[in-house]
Short mmCIF file of C-alpha atoms in Angstrom, two decimals:
data_model
loop_
_atom_site.label_atom_id
_atom_site.label_comp_id
_atom_site.label_asym_id
_atom_site.label_seq_id
_atom_site.Cartn_x
_atom_site.Cartn_y
_atom_site.Cartn_z
CA MET A 55 -19.42 12.47 2.03
CA LYS A 56 -18.29 12.68 5.35
CA TYR A 57 -14.82 10.50 7.42
CA ILE A 58 -15.57 8.89 10.56
CA SER A 59 -12.44 6.92 13.01
CA THR A 60 -12.01 4.01 13.91
CA ARG A 61 -12.20 4.48 17.56
CA GLY A 62 -15.03 6.79 17.42
CA GLU A 63 -14.23 10.00 19.50
CA ALA A 64 -12.57 12.23 16.72
CA PRO A 65 -14.72 14.49 14.93
CA SER A 66 -15.88 13.56 11.56
CA LEU A 67 -14.06 15.28 8.92
CA SER A 68 -14.74 16.28 4.92
CA PHE A 69 -12.90 14.65 2.18
CA GLU A 70 -9.86 17.14 1.63
CA ASP A 71 -9.01 17.66 5.64
CA VAL A 72 -9.44 13.74 6.13
CA ILE A 73 -6.70 13.50 3.16
CA LEU A 74 -4.44 16.24 5.18
CA THR A 75 -5.05 14.97 8.53
CA GLY A 76 -3.68 11.13 8.42
CA LEU A 77 -4.20 9.93 11.40
CA ALA A 78 -7.30 10.71 13.49
CA PRO A 79 -6.38 12.62 16.70
CA ASP A 80 -7.73 9.37 19.21
CA GLY A 81 -5.42 7.08 17.33
CA GLY A 82 -7.95 6.03 14.57
CA LEU A 83 -8.12 5.44 11.10
CA TYR A 84 -10.42 7.54 8.96
CA VAL A 85 -12.79 5.58 6.92
CA PRO A 86 -15.98 6.89 5.17
CA GLU A 87 -19.38 7.19 7.34
CA GLN A 88 -21.10 5.47 4.69
CA LEU A 89 -19.37 3.32 1.66
CA PRO A 90 -21.11 3.97 -1.97
CA THR A 91 -21.86 1.05 -3.51
CA PHE A 92 -23.08 0.21 -7.45
CA SER A 93 -25.23 -1.94 -9.34
CA GLN A 94 -24.28 -5.04 -11.12
CA ALA A 95 -25.82 -2.96 -14.28
CA GLU A 96 -23.67 0.37 -13.61
CA ILE A 97 -20.32 -1.83 -13.05
CA ALA A 98 -21.18 -3.91 -16.35
CA SER A 99 -21.40 -0.28 -18.23
CA TRP A 100 -18.20 0.19 -17.52
CA VAL A 101 -16.64 -2.61 -19.67
CA GLY A 102 -14.21 -0.92 -21.99
CA LEU A 103 -13.37 2.28 -20.49
CA SER A 104 -9.74 3.11 -19.76
CA TYR A 105 -8.21 3.10 -16.42
CA GLN A 106 -8.66 6.71 -15.94
CA GLN A 107 -12.16 6.67 -16.94
CA LEU A 108 -12.45 3.64 -14.39
CA ALA A 109 -10.89 5.33 -11.62
CA PHE A 110 -13.09 8.51 -12.62
CA LYS A 111 -16.43 6.51 -11.71
CA ILE A 112 -14.99 4.86 -8.67
CA ILE A 113 -13.46 7.61 -7.07
CA ALA A 114 -15.56 10.81 -7.45
CA PRO A 115 -18.45 9.41 -4.85
CA PHE A 116 -15.73 9.58 -2.09
CA VAL A 117 -14.73 13.38 -3.33
CA ALA A 118 -18.71 14.53 -3.13
CA GLY A 119 -18.10 17.39 -5.11
CA GLU A 120 -15.22 19.05 -3.12
CA ILE A 121 -13.06 18.90 -6.05
CA SER A 122 -14.95 19.54 -9.62
CA ASP A 123 -15.29 16.46 -12.10
CA SER A 124 -12.78 18.46 -14.75
CA ASP A 125 -10.55 19.02 -11.81
CA LEU A 126 -10.59 15.34 -10.47
CA GLN A 127 -10.16 13.89 -14.11
CA ALA A 128 -7.13 16.32 -14.77
CA ILE A 129 -5.72 14.70 -11.73
CA ILE A 130 -5.97 11.27 -12.54
CA ASP A 131 -5.36 11.63 -15.92
CA LYS A 132 -1.84 13.23 -14.75
CA SER A 133 -1.11 10.65 -12.38
CA TYR A 134 -1.11 7.93 -14.66
CA SER A 135 0.09 9.89 -17.39
CA GLY A 136 3.84 8.50 -16.76
CA PHE A 137 3.07 4.82 -16.64
CA ARG A 138 5.19 2.66 -19.20
CA HIS A 139 2.26 0.01 -20.22
CA ASP A 140 -0.67 1.49 -22.18
CA ALA A 141 -3.51 -0.74 -20.24
CA ILE A 142 -1.91 1.16 -16.87
CA ALA A 143 -2.54 -2.64 -15.16
CA PRO A 144 -1.89 -5.27 -17.72
CA LEU A 145 -2.96 -8.47 -16.66
CA VAL A 146 -0.86 -11.72 -17.97
CA GLN A 147 -2.13 -15.52 -17.97
CA THR A 148 0.27 -17.78 -15.59
CA ALA A 149 -2.02 -21.11 -15.93
CA HIS A 150 -5.28 -22.06 -16.50
CA ASN A 151 -7.93 -19.58 -14.94
CA GLU A 152 -4.97 -17.90 -13.52
CA TRP A 153 -3.79 -14.39 -13.90
CA ILE A 154 -1.07 -11.99 -12.73
CA LEU A 155 -1.87 -8.02 -12.11
CA GLU A 156 0.80 -6.47 -13.30
CA LEU A 157 0.84 -3.22 -10.56
CA PHE A 158 4.40 -2.41 -11.28
CA GLN A 159 4.46 -0.24 -14.47
CA GLY A 160 4.58 2.92 -12.76
CA PRO A 161 7.85 5.19 -12.30
CA THR A 162 9.17 3.52 -9.52
CA LEU A 163 8.37 0.13 -10.53
CA ALA A 164 5.96 -0.91 -7.31
CA PHE A 165 2.34 -1.03 -7.08
CA LYS A 166 2.94 1.97 -4.77
CA ASP A 167 2.39 4.18 -7.79
CA PHE A 168 -1.40 3.67 -8.06
CA ALA A 169 -1.82 5.81 -4.98
CA LEU A 170 1.30 7.88 -4.17
CA GLN A 171 1.03 9.56 -8.04
CA PHE A 172 -2.64 10.20 -7.35
CA LEU A 173 -1.81 11.15 -3.91
CA GLY A 174 1.38 13.87 -4.47
CA ASN A 175 -1.08 15.57 -7.29
CA LEU A 176 -4.15 15.58 -5.23
CA LEU A 177 -2.29 17.45 -2.03
CA ASP A 178 -0.82 19.58 -5.08
CA HIS A 179 -4.01 20.92 -6.05
CA ILE A 180 -5.58 20.71 -2.26
CA LEU A 181 -2.66 23.00 -0.97
CA LYS A 182 -2.72 25.49 -3.99
CA LYS A 183 -6.07 25.85 -3.79
CA ARG A 184 -5.95 26.40 0.30
CA ASP A 185 -2.62 28.85 0.02
CA GLN A 186 -0.93 26.18 2.38
CA LYS A 187 2.56 24.06 2.97
CA VAL A 188 2.63 21.04 4.60
CA VAL A 189 5.14 18.69 5.85
CA VAL A 190 5.14 14.93 4.37
CA MET A 191 6.51 12.61 6.75
CA GLY A 192 6.39 8.83 5.72
CA ALA A 193 7.58 5.21 6.47
CA THR A 194 8.61 2.53 3.90
CA SER A 195 9.52 -0.84 4.27
CA GLY A 196 10.65 -0.71 0.74
CA ASP A 197 8.44 0.77 -2.03
CA THR A 198 6.09 3.39 -0.63
CA GLY A 199 9.16 5.40 0.44
CA SER A 200 9.99 5.78 -3.28
CA ALA A 201 6.71 6.06 -4.81
CA ALA A 202 5.97 9.03 -2.20
CA ILE A 203 9.20 10.98 -3.29
CA GLU A 204 8.14 10.46 -6.88
CA GLY A 205 4.68 11.79 -5.93
CA CYS A 206 5.78 14.97 -4.52
CA ARG A 207 9.33 15.60 -5.46
CA HIS A 208 7.44 18.70 -7.77
CA CYS A 209 4.99 20.10 -5.05
CA ASP A 210 5.99 23.77 -4.07
CA ASN A 211 4.10 23.38 -1.61
CA ILE A 212 5.07 20.20 0.37
CA ASP A 213 8.44 19.13 2.82
CA ILE A 214 8.89 15.35 2.47
CA PHE A 215 10.78 13.11 5.22
CA ILE A 216 10.66 9.64 4.62
CA LEU A 217 12.15 7.05 6.93
CA HIS A 218 13.47 4.04 6.35
CA PRO A 219 15.14 0.79 8.58
CA HIS A 220 18.75 1.05 7.55
CA ASN A 221 20.18 -1.56 5.70
CA ARG A 222 16.76 -3.71 5.40
CA VAL A 223 15.80 -2.06 1.87
CA SER A 224 17.36 -3.55 -1.19
CA ASP A 225 19.94 -1.82 -2.93
CA VAL A 226 17.82 -0.22 -5.23
CA GLN A 227 14.89 0.19 -3.26
CA ARG A 228 17.36 2.52 -0.90
CA LYS A 229 19.08 4.26 -4.26
CA GLN A 230 15.53 5.08 -5.98
CA MET A 231 14.60 7.26 -2.26
CA THR A 232 18.00 8.41 -1.95
CA SER A 233 18.92 9.61 -5.18
CA VAL A 234 16.41 12.25 -5.68
CA LEU A 235 18.32 15.14 -4.25
CA THR A 236 15.57 17.92 -4.53
CA ASP A 237 15.35 20.87 -2.14
CA ASN A 238 12.15 19.67 -1.09
CA VAL A 239 12.80 15.44 -0.32
CA HIS A 240 14.74 14.04 2.68
CA ASN A 241 15.71 10.31 3.42
CA ILE A 242 16.23 9.32 7.17
CA ALA A 243 18.22 5.51 7.73
CA LEU A 244 16.61 4.48 10.95
CA LYS A 245 18.79 2.10 12.98
CA GLY A 246 15.75 -0.12 13.93
CA ASN A 247 13.07 -2.12 11.45
CA PHE A 248 9.90 -1.03 9.84
CA ASP A 249 7.56 -1.37 12.38
CA ASP A 250 10.26 1.38 14.78
CA CYS A 251 9.69 3.59 11.79
CA GLN A 252 5.73 3.47 11.83
CA ASN A 253 5.87 3.87 15.48
CA MET A 254 8.03 7.31 15.22
CA LEU A 255 5.47 8.32 12.74
CA LYS A 256 2.66 7.78 14.58
CA ALA A 257 3.95 9.44 17.66
CA SER A 258 4.61 12.30 15.51
CA PHE A 259 1.37 12.24 14.29
CA GLY A 260 -0.01 12.53 17.90
CA ASP A 261 2.18 15.15 18.93
CA GLN A 262 3.07 17.97 15.91
CA SER A 263 4.52 20.64 18.45
CA PHE A 264 8.40 19.74 17.17
CA LEU A 265 7.07 21.40 13.62
CA PRO A 266 8.04 25.39 13.04
CA GLU A 267 4.90 27.05 12.98
CA GLY A 268 2.33 26.85 10.52
CA ARG A 269 2.71 23.47 9.59
CA GLN A 270 1.13 20.27 10.12
CA LEU A 271 2.20 16.90 9.22
CA VAL A 272 0.22 15.38 6.36
CA ALA A 273 0.77 11.16 5.85
CA VAL A 274 1.55 9.44 3.09
CA ASN A 275 1.53 6.34 4.24
CA SER A 276 -1.86 4.22 3.81
CA ILE A 277 -3.10 5.28 6.44
CA ASN A 278 -4.40 8.56 4.60
CA TRP A 279 -7.51 7.37 3.43
CA ALA A 280 -6.72 8.63 -0.44
CA ARG A 281 -4.32 5.88 -0.62
CA ILE A 282 -6.58 3.09 -0.15
CA MET A 283 -9.29 4.70 -2.11
CA ALA A 284 -6.78 4.87 -5.41
CA GLN A 285 -6.23 1.01 -5.33
CA ILE A 286 -9.63 0.01 -5.22
CA VAL A 287 -9.88 0.95 -9.15
CA TYR A 288 -7.46 -1.96 -10.10
CA TYR A 289 -9.73 -4.37 -8.52
CA PHE A 290 -12.47 -3.51 -10.82
CA TYR A 291 -10.72 -2.91 -14.01
CA ALA A 292 -9.08 -6.70 -13.18
CA ALA A 293 -13.16 -7.98 -12.98
CA LEU A 294 -13.94 -6.35 -16.01
CA ALA A 295 -11.44 -7.63 -18.02
CA LEU A 296 -11.94 -10.96 -17.19
CA GLY A 297 -15.74 -11.14 -17.25
CA GLY A 298 -16.96 -9.48 -14.29
CA PRO A 299 -19.54 -8.45 -12.98
CA ALA A 300 -21.24 -11.35 -14.48
CA ARG A 301 -18.73 -13.73 -13.32
CA PRO A 302 -16.93 -13.45 -10.12
CA ILE A 303 -13.59 -13.17 -9.32
CA SER A 304 -10.99 -14.09 -6.65
CA PHE A 305 -7.83 -12.41 -5.77
CA SER A 306 -4.59 -13.25 -4.13
CA VAL A 307 -2.71 -10.19 -2.31
CA PRO A 308 0.97 -10.40 -0.60
CA THR A 309 0.41 -7.88 2.50
CA GLY A 310 2.21 -6.52 4.90
CA ASN A 311 0.37 -3.61 6.32
CA PHE A 312 -3.29 -4.63 5.13
CA GLY A 313 -3.98 -1.52 3.08
CA ASP A 314 -4.02 -3.30 -0.74
CA ILE A 315 -6.06 -6.28 0.66
CA PHE A 316 -8.28 -3.63 2.36
CA ALA A 317 -9.11 -1.96 -1.06
CA GLY A 318 -10.19 -5.28 -2.17
CA TYR A 319 -12.46 -5.92 0.81
CA LEU A 320 -14.02 -2.58 -0.31
CA ALA A 321 -14.28 -3.10 -3.68
CA LYS A 322 -16.48 -6.26 -2.85
CA GLN A 323 -18.73 -4.26 -0.40
CA MET A 324 -19.22 -1.46 -3.32
CA GLY A 325 -20.63 -4.14 -5.23
CA LEU A 326 -17.72 -5.67 -7.14
CA PRO A 327 -18.65 -10.11 -6.70
CA ILE A 328 -15.52 -11.08 -5.57
CA ASP A 329 -15.41 -14.68 -4.31
CA GLN A 330 -12.33 -14.81 -2.35
CA LEU A 331 -9.58 -12.69 -1.16
CA VAL A 332 -5.96 -14.32 -0.10
CA ILE A 333 -3.89 -12.73 2.71
CA ALA A 334 -0.48 -13.81 1.27
CA THR A 335 2.46 -13.46 4.17
CA ASN A 336 6.14 -14.04 4.55
CA ALA A 337 7.75 -15.80 7.78
CA ASN A 338 6.32 -12.20 9.15
CA ASP A 339 2.96 -13.90 8.91
CA ILE A 340 0.81 -12.33 11.82
CA LEU A 341 -2.24 -11.61 9.52
CA HIS A 342 -1.84 -15.16 8.20
CA ARG A 343 -1.73 -16.47 12.08
CA CYS A 344 -4.87 -14.01 13.00
CA ILE A 345 -7.14 -15.65 10.36
CA SER A 346 -6.21 -19.27 10.71
CA ASP A 347 -5.64 -19.79 14.51
CA ASN A 348 -7.07 -16.26 15.84
CA ASP A 349 -3.06 -15.75 17.50
CA HIS A 350 -2.54 -11.90 16.51
CA SER A 351 0.32 -11.70 18.91
CA LYS A 352 3.41 -9.73 18.13
CA LYS A 353 6.57 -11.93 17.34
CA GLU A 354 10.27 -10.97 16.52
CA LEU A 355 10.32 -8.94 13.16
CA ILE A 356 12.52 -11.34 11.03
CA HIS A 357 14.88 -9.65 7.71
CA SER A 358 13.32 -11.54 4.79
CA LEU A 359 13.58 -11.57 0.91
CA SER A 360 10.51 -9.69 0.50
CA PRO A 361 11.20 -6.85 2.91
CA SER A 362 8.18 -4.41 1.97
CA MET A 363 6.51 -7.15 3.99
CA ASP A 364 8.74 -7.17 7.54
CA ILE A 365 6.05 -5.43 9.20
CA MET A 366 4.74 -6.74 12.48
CA VAL A 367 1.90 -3.93 13.13
CA SER A 368 -0.34 -4.19 9.90
CA SER A 369 -1.99 -0.71 10.62
CA ASN A 370 -5.18 -1.15 8.14
CA PHE A 371 -6.30 -4.23 9.78
CA GLU A 372 -7.78 -1.52 12.07
CA ARG A 373 -9.65 -0.62 9.36
CA LEU A 374 -11.32 -4.52 8.59
CA LEU A 375 -11.86 -4.58 12.22
CA PHE A 376 -14.20 -1.68 12.90
CA ASP A 377 -16.41 -3.46 10.00
CA LEU A 378 -15.94 -6.97 11.74
CA TYR A 379 -17.21 -5.42 14.96
CA ASP A 380 -20.36 -3.46 13.60
CA ARG A 381 -18.02 -0.02 13.93
CA ASP A 382 -18.08 0.01 17.53
CA GLY A 383 -15.27 2.41 18.11
CA SER A 384 -14.83 1.18 22.01
CA ALA A 385 -14.70 -2.20 20.81
CA ILE A 386 -11.79 -1.13 18.41
CA LYS A 387 -10.06 1.23 20.84
CA GLN A 388 -10.08 -1.77 23.52
CA LEU A 389 -8.36 -4.33 20.72
CA MET A 390 -5.82 -2.06 19.80
CA GLU A 391 -5.55 -1.60 24.05
CA ASP A 392 -4.89 -4.92 24.14
CA PHE A 393 -2.52 -5.59 21.25
CA LYS A 394 -0.40 -2.83 22.58
CA THR A 395 0.40 -5.98 25.76
CA GLY A 396 1.53 -8.02 22.77
CA SER A 397 -1.49 -9.86 21.75
CA MET A 398 -5.34 -9.81 20.80
CA HIS A 399 -7.82 -12.28 19.82
CA LEU A 400 -11.19 -11.66 17.43
CA SER A 401 -14.25 -12.49 18.75
CA ASP A 402 -16.13 -15.89 17.42
CA LYS A 403 -18.48 -13.46 15.16
CA ALA A 404 -15.83 -11.61 14.07
CA LEU A 405 -13.67 -14.11 13.20
CA ALA A 406 -16.39 -16.02 11.58
CA SER A 407 -16.98 -12.96 9.31
CA ALA A 408 -13.33 -12.76 8.17
CA ARG A 409 -12.99 -16.25 7.36
CA ALA A 410 -16.10 -16.15 5.16
CA LEU A 411 -14.28 -13.70 2.34
CA PHE A 412 -10.55 -14.19 3.53
CA SER A 413 -7.99 -17.07 3.22
CA SER A 414 -4.48 -16.81 4.73
CA TYR A 415 -0.89 -18.36 3.83
CA ARG A 416 2.67 -17.95 5.09
CA LEU A 417 5.79 -18.30 3.13
CA ASP A 418 9.19 -18.34 4.34
CA ASP A 419 12.04 -17.33 2.49
CA GLU A 420 13.29 -21.23 0.79
CA GLU A 421 9.74 -21.64 -0.12
CA THR A 422 9.93 -18.07 -1.81
CA ILE A 423 12.81 -19.09 -4.26
CA ASP A 424 11.51 -22.26 -4.84
CA VAL A 425 8.15 -20.87 -6.26
CA ILE A 426 10.16 -18.42 -8.57
CA ARG A 427 12.78 -20.99 -9.59
CA GLU A 428 9.39 -23.41 -10.44
CA VAL A 429 7.36 -20.48 -12.27
CA PHE A 430 10.07 -19.28 -14.34
CA GLU A 431 11.46 -22.83 -15.70
CA ASN A 432 7.57 -23.67 -16.15
CA ASP A 433 7.06 -20.27 -17.88
CA GLU A 434 9.91 -18.32 -18.32
CA TYR A 435 8.22 -15.30 -16.37
CA LEU A 436 10.21 -14.05 -13.49
CA LEU A 437 8.41 -13.26 -10.72
CA ASP A 438 9.80 -10.89 -7.70
CA PRO A 439 9.48 -12.35 -4.09
CA HIS A 440 6.38 -10.48 -3.04
CA THR A 441 4.72 -11.60 -6.00
CA ALA A 442 5.96 -15.52 -5.14
CA ILE A 443 4.43 -15.52 -1.88
CA GLY A 444 1.08 -14.17 -3.30
CA LEU A 445 1.14 -16.56 -6.29
CA GLN A 446 2.01 -20.04 -4.30
CA ALA A 447 -0.79 -18.44 -1.49
CA ALA A 448 -3.57 -18.43 -4.43
CA ARG A 449 -2.21 -22.18 -5.95
CA LYS A 450 -2.55 -23.51 -2.03
CA THR A 451 -5.99 -21.78 -0.85
CA ARG A 452 -7.88 -21.32 -3.84
CA ARG A 453 -11.58 -22.58 -2.95
CA ASN A 454 -12.85 -22.79 -6.39
CA GLN A 455 -10.90 -23.72 -9.54
CA ASP A 456 -13.87 -22.14 -11.84
CA VAL A 457 -13.22 -18.48 -10.50
CA PRO A 458 -10.69 -16.36 -12.39
CA MET A 459 -7.93 -15.94 -9.91
CA VAL A 460 -5.65 -12.57 -10.21
CA CYS A 461 -2.60 -12.05 -8.02
CA LEU A 462 -1.54 -8.82 -7.61
CA SER A 463 2.02 -8.21 -8.69
CA THR A 464 3.41 -6.04 -6.55
CA ALA A 465 6.86 -4.74 -8.23
CA HIS A 466 9.33 -5.67 -10.73
CA PRO A 467 11.77 -8.45 -10.01
CA ALA A 468 14.63 -5.77 -10.64
CA LYS A 469 13.97 -4.25 -7.61
CA PHE A 470 15.02 -7.82 -5.49
CA PRO A 471 17.53 -8.88 -6.94
CA GLU A 472 19.25 -11.11 -4.38
CA ALA A 473 16.22 -13.09 -4.23
CA VAL A 474 16.54 -13.66 -8.09
CA ARG A 475 19.82 -15.01 -8.06
CA LYS A 476 18.98 -17.23 -5.04
CA ALA A 477 16.26 -18.70 -7.45
CA GLY A 478 18.91 -19.45 -9.90
CA GLN A 479 19.28 -16.81 -12.40
CA ASP A 480 22.92 -16.05 -13.59
CA LYS A 481 22.68 -11.96 -13.55
CA ASP A 482 20.27 -9.53 -12.04
CA PRO A 483 17.19 -8.42 -14.17
CA ALA A 484 17.79 -5.45 -16.12
CA LEU A 485 16.17 -2.10 -14.95
CA PRO A 486 13.84 -0.22 -16.78
CA HIS A 487 15.59 2.19 -19.46
CA HIS A 488 14.19 5.09 -17.60
CA MET A 489 16.20 3.82 -13.98
CA ALA A 490 19.55 2.28 -16.03
CA ASP A 491 21.53 4.30 -14.72
CA LEU A 492 20.55 4.47 -10.70
CA PHE A 493 23.35 3.13 -9.26
CA GLU A 494 25.44 5.62 -10.78
CA ARG A 495 23.52 8.24 -9.25
CA GLU A 496 24.51 10.30 -6.31
CA GLU A 497 22.90 9.73 -3.12
CA ARG A 498 21.61 11.92 -0.02
CA PHE A 499 20.54 10.71 3.15
CA GLU A 500 20.88 10.96 7.05
CA VAL A 501 21.97 7.80 9.12
CA LEU A 502 20.11 8.62 13.05
CA ASP A 503 19.68 6.83 16.08
CA LYS A 504 16.11 4.86 16.76
CA ASP A 505 15.59 8.44 18.93
CA LEU A 506 12.00 10.19 18.37
CA ALA A 507 13.91 13.15 19.78
CA ALA A 508 16.68 13.35 17.27
CA VAL A 509 14.47 12.24 14.30
CA GLN A 510 11.93 15.28 15.28
CA LYS A 511 14.97 18.00 15.11
CA PHE A 512 16.21 16.75 11.73
CA ILE A 513 12.95 17.46 10.27
CA ALA A 514 12.25 20.37 12.38
CA SER A 515 15.78 22.16 11.23
CA HIS A 516 15.20 21.03 7.20
CA VAL A 517 11.89 22.27 6.74
CA ARG A 518 11.89 25.13 4.18
CA ALA A 519 10.60 28.55 5.19
#
């Protein structure tokens, strides 16, 4: 299988090369030249498979023989061996025909573990085979960083540098990153917001001359295709558990960078009968404004109680636009140029196509707290703020009550004690046993100004020989 850029000017790449490349040289994002599809009969035959077995069925066509079946299954098995629940992604019912998909059972208590445990093991396999060393650079609004560090900390051929916005992630999120003291892990607290971190990431991928000779950057953000690919699996897993493919399923997804919900879109394109995808946003609502009002314009970023969604530039939205514009790279390039000036507008055809599948909703902090409080009072089920946004968005936009609605629970509530306390809880939710001593652990991180040259100098000077 070959992978092409959404902007149409970069050469196509193989699977392994696209994993190591990240952002395309023309500034676009890589997507498969052709998406694998499955018949309803084939999907139905997967009922009863374990999560790991199902992951192999879905991921193997994207790899297309570049990794042997036995090696791929071993990578998958290793990636999910550290999850705390045997189901890997358990479902919990919260109302009639309404379900929470708990995606926080991994080692860092966030849905990012599904993709980044897999990506870490995948990179380890590819780099050992090629006898190659790389520099992993990532930007995080909270959860990606700790999941990426956990996935890569044991990889001898990787030096990893994670940028997070200084004082704009929760204490648990920060400690999960900065208390990993291995020689190949480096945390940078940037005096700025997530979009500043992400802009530095993209600029560094565009010009890698600051790196020591023989090194290249590899992305762990959701611009890396492997991230999206791994997340497709849990849509199939949830649907099969609830009667799919014989019946359609809907999903609500709290989203900032559009990667998680784009995986759901791909699942539908691959044959899963998805009826509705709900884009759930906080006050940083550029995606909601785009779908509801065709207003994809930048506004000042708001620091919220759901920091993993404090994003104004949703990178993976470009991958959806590529399909909405019939895979016309020149059209996408022009849209992205328009957006650089602050605003872009979708064509009538593209907007209609998006609205046929996607709904959207926005919640501010006060509304989010109300949802956490209400659900706990009614069901004694404690939501983190991101999941609360997803659940309320589902309830407000649901088109068909007869279709099961699955809300993706993206993080453990212990990661966001401030929101939980504001919702009326008299004590912070307890961290799982393996993380109980988190606040006693030593931290190590570097606070840097919003200066690309300073960040790149720090990275270059800390790459191991």
